[in-house]
Short mmCIF file of C-alpha atoms in Angstrom, two decimals:
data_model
loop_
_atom_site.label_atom_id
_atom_site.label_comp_id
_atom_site.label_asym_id
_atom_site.label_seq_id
_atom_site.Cartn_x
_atom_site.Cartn_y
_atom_site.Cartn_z
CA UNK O 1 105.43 114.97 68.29
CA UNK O 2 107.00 118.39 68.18
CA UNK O 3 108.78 119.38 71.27
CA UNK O 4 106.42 122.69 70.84
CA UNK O 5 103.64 120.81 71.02
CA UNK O 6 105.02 118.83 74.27
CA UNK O 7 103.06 119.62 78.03
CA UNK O 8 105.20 120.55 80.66
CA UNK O 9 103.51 118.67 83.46
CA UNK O 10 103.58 120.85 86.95
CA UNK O 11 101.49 118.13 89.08
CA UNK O 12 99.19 115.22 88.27
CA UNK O 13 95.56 113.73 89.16
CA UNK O 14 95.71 110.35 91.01
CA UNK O 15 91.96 109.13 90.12
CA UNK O 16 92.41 106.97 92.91
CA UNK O 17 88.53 105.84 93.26
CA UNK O 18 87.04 108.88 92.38
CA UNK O 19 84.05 107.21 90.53
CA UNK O 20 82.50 105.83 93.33
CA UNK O 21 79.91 107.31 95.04
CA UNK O 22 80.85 109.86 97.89
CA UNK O 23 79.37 107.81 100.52
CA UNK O 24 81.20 104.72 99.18
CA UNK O 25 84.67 106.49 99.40
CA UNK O 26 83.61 108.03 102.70
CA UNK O 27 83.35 104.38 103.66
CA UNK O 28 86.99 103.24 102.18
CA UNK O 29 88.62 106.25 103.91
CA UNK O 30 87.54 105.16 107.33
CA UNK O 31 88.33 101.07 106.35
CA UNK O 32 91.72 102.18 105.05
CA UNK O 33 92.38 104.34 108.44
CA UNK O 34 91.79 101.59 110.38
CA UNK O 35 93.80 99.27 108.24
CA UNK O 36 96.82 101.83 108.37
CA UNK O 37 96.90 102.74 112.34
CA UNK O 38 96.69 98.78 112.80
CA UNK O 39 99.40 98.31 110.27
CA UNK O 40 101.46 101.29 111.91
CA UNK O 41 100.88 99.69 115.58
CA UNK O 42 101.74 95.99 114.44
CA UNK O 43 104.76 96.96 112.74
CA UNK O 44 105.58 99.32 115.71
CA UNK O 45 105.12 96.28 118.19
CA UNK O 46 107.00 93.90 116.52
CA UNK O 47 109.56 96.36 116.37
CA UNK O 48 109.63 97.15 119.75
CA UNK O 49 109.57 93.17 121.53
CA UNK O 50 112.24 92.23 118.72
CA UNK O 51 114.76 95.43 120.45
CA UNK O 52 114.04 94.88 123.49
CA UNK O 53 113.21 91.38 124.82
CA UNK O 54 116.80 89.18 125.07
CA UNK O 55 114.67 85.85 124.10
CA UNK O 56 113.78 87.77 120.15
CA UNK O 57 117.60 88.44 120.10
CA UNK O 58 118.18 85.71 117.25
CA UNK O 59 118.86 85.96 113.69
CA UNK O 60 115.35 84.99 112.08
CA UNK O 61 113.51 88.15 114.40
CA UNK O 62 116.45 90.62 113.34
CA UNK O 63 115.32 89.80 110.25
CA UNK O 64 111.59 90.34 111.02
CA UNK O 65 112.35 93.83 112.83
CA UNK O 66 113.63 94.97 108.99
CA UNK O 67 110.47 93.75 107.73
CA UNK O 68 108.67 95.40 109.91
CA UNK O 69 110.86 98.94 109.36
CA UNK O 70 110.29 98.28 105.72
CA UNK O 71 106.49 97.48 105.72
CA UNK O 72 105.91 100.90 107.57
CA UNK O 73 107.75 102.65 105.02
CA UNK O 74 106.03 100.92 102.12
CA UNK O 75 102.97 102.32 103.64
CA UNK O 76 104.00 105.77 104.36
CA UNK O 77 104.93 106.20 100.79
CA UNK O 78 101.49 105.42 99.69
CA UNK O 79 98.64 105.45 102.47
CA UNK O 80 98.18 109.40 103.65
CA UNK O 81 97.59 110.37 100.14
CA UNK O 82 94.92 108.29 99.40
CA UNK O 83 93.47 108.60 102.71
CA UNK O 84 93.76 112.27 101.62
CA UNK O 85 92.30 112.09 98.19
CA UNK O 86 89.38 109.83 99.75
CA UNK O 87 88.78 112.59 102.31
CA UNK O 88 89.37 115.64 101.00
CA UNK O 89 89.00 114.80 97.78
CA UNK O 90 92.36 116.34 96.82
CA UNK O 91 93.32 114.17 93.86
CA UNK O 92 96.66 116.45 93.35
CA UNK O 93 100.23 115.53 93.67
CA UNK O 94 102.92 117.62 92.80
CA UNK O 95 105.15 116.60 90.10
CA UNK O 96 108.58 116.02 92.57
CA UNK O 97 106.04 114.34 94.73
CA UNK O 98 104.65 111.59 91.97
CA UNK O 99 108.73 110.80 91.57
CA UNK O 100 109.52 110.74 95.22
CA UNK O 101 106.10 108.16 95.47
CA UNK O 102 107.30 106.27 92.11
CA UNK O 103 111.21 106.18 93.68
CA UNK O 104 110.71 104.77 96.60
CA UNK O 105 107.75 102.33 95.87
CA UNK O 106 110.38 101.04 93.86
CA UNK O 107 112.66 100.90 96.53
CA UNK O 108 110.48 99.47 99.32
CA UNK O 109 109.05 96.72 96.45
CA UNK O 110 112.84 95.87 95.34
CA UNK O 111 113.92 95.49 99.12
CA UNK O 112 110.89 93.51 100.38
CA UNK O 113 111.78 90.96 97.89
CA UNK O 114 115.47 90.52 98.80
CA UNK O 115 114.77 90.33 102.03
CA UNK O 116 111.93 88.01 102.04
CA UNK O 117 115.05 85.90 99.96
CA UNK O 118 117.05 86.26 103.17
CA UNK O 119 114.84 85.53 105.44
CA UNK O 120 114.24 82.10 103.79
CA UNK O 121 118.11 81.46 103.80
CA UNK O 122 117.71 82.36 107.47
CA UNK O 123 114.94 79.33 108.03
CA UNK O 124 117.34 77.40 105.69
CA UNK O 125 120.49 77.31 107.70
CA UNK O 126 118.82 76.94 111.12
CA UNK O 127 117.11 73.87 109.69
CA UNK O 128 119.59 72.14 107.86
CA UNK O 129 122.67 73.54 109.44
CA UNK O 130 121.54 73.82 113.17
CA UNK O 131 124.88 73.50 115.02
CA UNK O 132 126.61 75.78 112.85
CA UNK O 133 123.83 78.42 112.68
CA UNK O 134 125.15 80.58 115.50
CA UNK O 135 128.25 80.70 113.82
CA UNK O 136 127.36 81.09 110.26
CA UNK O 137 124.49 83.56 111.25
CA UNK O 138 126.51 85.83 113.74
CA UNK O 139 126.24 89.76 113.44
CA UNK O 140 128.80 90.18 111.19
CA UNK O 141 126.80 88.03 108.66
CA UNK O 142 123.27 89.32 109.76
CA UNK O 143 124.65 93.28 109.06
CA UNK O 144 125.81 92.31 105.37
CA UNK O 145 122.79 90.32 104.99
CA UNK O 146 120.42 92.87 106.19
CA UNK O 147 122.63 95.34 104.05
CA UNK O 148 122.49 93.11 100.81
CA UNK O 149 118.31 93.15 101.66
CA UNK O 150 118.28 96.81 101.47
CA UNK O 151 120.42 98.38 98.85
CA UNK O 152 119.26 96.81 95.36
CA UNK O 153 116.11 98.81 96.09
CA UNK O 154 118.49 101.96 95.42
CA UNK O 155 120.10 101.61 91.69
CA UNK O 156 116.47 99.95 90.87
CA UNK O 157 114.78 102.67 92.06
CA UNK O 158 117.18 105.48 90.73
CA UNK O 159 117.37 104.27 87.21
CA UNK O 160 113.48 103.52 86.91
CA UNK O 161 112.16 107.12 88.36
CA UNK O 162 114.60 109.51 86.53
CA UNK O 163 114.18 107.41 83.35
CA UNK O 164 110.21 107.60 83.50
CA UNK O 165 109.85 110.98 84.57
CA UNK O 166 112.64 112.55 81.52
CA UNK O 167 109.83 111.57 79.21
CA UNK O 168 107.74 114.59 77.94
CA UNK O 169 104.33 114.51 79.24
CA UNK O 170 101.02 115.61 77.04
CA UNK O 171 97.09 115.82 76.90
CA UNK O 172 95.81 114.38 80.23
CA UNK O 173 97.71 114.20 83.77
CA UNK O 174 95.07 112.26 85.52
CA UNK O 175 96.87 109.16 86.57
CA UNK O 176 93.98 106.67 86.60
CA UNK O 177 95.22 104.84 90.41
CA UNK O 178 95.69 105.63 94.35
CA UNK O 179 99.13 106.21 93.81
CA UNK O 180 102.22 106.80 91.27
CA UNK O 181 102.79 103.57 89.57
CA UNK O 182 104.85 103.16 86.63
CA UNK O 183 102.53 101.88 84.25
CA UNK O 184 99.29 104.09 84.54
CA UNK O 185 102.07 107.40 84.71
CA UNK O 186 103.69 105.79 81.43
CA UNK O 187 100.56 106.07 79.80
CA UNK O 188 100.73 109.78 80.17
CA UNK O 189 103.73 109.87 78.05
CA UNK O 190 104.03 110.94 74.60
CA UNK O 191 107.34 109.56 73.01
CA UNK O 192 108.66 106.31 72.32
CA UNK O 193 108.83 104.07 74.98
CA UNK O 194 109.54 100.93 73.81
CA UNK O 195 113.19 100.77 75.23
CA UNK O 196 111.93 101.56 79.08
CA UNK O 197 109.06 99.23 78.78
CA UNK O 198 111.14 95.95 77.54
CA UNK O 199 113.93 97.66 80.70
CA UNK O 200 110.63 97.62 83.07
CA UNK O 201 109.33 94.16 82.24
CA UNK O 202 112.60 92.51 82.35
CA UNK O 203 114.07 94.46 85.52
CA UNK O 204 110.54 93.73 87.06
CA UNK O 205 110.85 89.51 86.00
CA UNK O 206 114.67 89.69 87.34
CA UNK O 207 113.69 91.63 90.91
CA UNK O 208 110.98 89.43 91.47
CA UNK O 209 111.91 85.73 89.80
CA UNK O 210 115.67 85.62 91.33
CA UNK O 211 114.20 86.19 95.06
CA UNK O 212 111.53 83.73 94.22
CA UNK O 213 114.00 81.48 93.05
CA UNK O 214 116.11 81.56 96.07
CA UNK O 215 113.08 81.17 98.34
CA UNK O 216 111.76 78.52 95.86
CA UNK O 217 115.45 76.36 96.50
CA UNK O 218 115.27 77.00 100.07
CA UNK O 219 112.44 75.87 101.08
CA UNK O 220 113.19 72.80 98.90
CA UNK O 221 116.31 71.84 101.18
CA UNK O 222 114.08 72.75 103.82
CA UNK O 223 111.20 70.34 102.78
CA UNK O 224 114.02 67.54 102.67
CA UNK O 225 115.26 68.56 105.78
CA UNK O 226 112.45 68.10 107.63
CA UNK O 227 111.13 64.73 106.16
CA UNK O 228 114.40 63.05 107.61
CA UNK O 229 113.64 64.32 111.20
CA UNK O 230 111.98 60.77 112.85
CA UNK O 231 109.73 62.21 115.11
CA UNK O 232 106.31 63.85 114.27
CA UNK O 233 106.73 66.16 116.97
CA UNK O 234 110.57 67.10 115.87
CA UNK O 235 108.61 67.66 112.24
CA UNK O 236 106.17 70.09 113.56
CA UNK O 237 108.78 72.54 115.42
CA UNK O 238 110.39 72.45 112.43
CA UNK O 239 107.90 73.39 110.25
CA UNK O 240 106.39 75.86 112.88
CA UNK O 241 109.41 77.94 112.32
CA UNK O 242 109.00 78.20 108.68
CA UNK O 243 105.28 78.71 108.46
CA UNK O 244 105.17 82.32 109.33
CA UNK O 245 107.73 83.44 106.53
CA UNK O 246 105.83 80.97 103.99
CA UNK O 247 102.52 82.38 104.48
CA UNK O 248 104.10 86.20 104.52
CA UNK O 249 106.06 85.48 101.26
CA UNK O 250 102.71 83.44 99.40
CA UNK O 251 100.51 86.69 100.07
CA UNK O 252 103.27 89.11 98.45
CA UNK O 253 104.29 86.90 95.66
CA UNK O 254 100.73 85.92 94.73
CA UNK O 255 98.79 89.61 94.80
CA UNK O 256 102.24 91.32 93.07
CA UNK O 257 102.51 88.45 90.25
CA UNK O 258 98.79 89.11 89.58
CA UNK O 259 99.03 92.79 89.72
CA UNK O 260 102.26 93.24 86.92
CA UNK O 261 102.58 89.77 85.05
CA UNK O 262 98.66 89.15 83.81
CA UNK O 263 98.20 89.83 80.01
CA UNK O 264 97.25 93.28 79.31
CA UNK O 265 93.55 92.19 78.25
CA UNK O 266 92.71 91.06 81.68
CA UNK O 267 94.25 93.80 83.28
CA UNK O 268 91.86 96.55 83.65
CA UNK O 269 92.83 99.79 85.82
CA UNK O 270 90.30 98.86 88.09
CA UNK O 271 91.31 95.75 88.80
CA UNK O 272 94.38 96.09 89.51
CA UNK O 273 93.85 99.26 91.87
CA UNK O 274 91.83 96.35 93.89
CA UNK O 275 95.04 93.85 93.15
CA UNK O 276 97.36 96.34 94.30
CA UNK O 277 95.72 97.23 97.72
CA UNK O 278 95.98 93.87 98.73
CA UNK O 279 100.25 93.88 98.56
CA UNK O 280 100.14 97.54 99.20
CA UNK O 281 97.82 98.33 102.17
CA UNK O 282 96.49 94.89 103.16
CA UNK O 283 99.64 92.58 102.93
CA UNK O 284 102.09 95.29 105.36
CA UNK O 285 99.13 94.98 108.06
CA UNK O 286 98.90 90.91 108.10
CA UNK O 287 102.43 90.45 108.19
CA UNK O 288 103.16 91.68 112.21
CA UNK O 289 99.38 89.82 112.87
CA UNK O 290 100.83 86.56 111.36
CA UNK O 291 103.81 86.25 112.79
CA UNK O 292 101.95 87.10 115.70
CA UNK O 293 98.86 84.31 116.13
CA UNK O 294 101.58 81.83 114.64
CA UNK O 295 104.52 81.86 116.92
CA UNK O 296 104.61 81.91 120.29
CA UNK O 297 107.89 83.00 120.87
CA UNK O 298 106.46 86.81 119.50
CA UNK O 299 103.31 86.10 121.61
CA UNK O 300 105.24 85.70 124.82
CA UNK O 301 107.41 88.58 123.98
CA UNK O 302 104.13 90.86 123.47
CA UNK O 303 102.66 89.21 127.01
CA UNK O 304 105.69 90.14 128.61
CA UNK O 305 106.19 93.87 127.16
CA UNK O 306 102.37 94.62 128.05
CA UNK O 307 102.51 93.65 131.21
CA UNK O 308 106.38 95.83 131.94
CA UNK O 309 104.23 98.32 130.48
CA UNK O 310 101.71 98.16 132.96
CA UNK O 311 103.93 97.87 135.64
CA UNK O 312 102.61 93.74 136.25
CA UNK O 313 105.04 91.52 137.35
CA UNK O 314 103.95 88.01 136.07
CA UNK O 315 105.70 84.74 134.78
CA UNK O 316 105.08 83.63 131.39
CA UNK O 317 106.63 79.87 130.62
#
């Protein structure tokens, strides 16, 4: 195409769910604003009991507090403007703003991956390494760790966005989701893309398979681990410890596998706006409730901060 002929592209149209009824989208906007404050609150709590109760002091809930910072941000990046285009119906986002939204969903996405990685090496040393885990998971090592976690979200991210958004832009800007993905905003593009499509699938296979791997591996030694301990009871803490992260990482890995690696012919825009809520805006608000219900070192921790709150003074065992 002539560069003449090329679309200089000021904002775009998230569709978001536009074609539903008004009364259906009046609906989502009040589900999704419940969904969000609880996400906001769980996140905040966990948060909050992992700073500032001595008994979440360890390792494995340093490593759930950056979940928990990260899970927030995932949702901030992608939550008030589709609450926004489902109640005001403003389906506009500035051009700088569909980058910034593209930039760091790839950052949040990269870093929630790496970290979910850690977090299983986490469960992995205190397992099979118990009398060594103070020393092999001191601050020192926690710091890189939690460092490690966070920055491959950055070149990913960096490279990706300014890559997509160079392309020249034509005909329609109505990107047909809730928010600025890569592949329904590549579809607005009108050059050759073949070179950051084959980059996209196999950045997207690497970020995703190598963390899975690791987790995969771990949880392997872990399994072993655990089938030599003699006691059923011994079995059971053990496993307790673990089941939290395993049920946190199945939910991601599952609903993001389903959203970006099904073949193209089963992968309609519509379903995977519904695939895409579920890591997006459902996953970040289960995470804090499942760690939660499950362990009752975070449920004592919550009992106890309540209750300072209120000004009780109780004993919890």
């Amino acid at each position: 195409m002539a560069e003449g002929n090329w679309t200089r592209v000021g904002e775009f149209m998230l569709m978001s769910f536009s074609s539903l009824p008004t009364e259906i989208q009046s609906l989502l906007f009040l589900i999704f604003l419940i969904i969000y404050l609880v996400t906001l609150l769980g996140n905040s709590l966990i948060i909050l009991v992992t700073l500032t109760d001595p008994m979440l002091h360890s390792p494995m809930y340093f490593f759930l507090r950056n979940l928990s910072f990260l899970e927030i941000g995932f949702n901030l990046v992608i939550v008030p403007k589709m609450l926004g285009t489902l109640l005001a119906r403003d389906t506009t986002i500035s051009f700088l703003g569909c980058a910034m939204q593209t930039y760091f969903f790839f950052f949040f996405g990269v870093a929630e991956c790496v970290l979910l990685a850690t977090m299983a090496y986490d469960r992995y040393v205190a397992i099979c390494n118990p009398l060594h885990y103070p020393v092999i998971m001191n601050q020192r090592t926690r710091a890189k760790l939690a460092v490690a976690s966070w920055f491959p979200g950055f070149p990913v991210a960096t490279v990706q966005t300014t890559w997509l958004f160079s392309f020249p832009f034509c005909g329609t800007n109505k990107v047909n989701h809730f928010f600025c993905d890569s592949p329904p905003v590549l579809r607005l593009v009108c050059a050759d893309t073949a070179m950051f499509e084959i980059y996209a699938i196999v950045g997207t296979v690497l970020v995703v398979m190598i963390p899975c791997l690791l987790i995969l591996c771990s949880y392997i030694r872990i399994a072993v681990a655990i089938l030599k301990i003699p006691s059923a009871k011994g079995k059971h803490k053990a496993f307790s410890t673990c089941s939290s992260h395993l049920l946190v990482v199945s939910l991601f890995y599952v609903s993001s596998s389903l959203t970006y690696f099904r073949p193209k012919s089963n992968n309609s825009p519509e379903s995977k706006k519904l695939l895409s809520l579920s890591y997006t805006v459902v996953t970040p608000m289960l995470n804090p409730i499942i760690y939660s219900l499950r362990n009752n070192e975070v449920k004592n921790a919550l009992g106890r901060t309540f209750h300072k709150a209120l000004g009780l003074r109780i004993c919890i065992p």
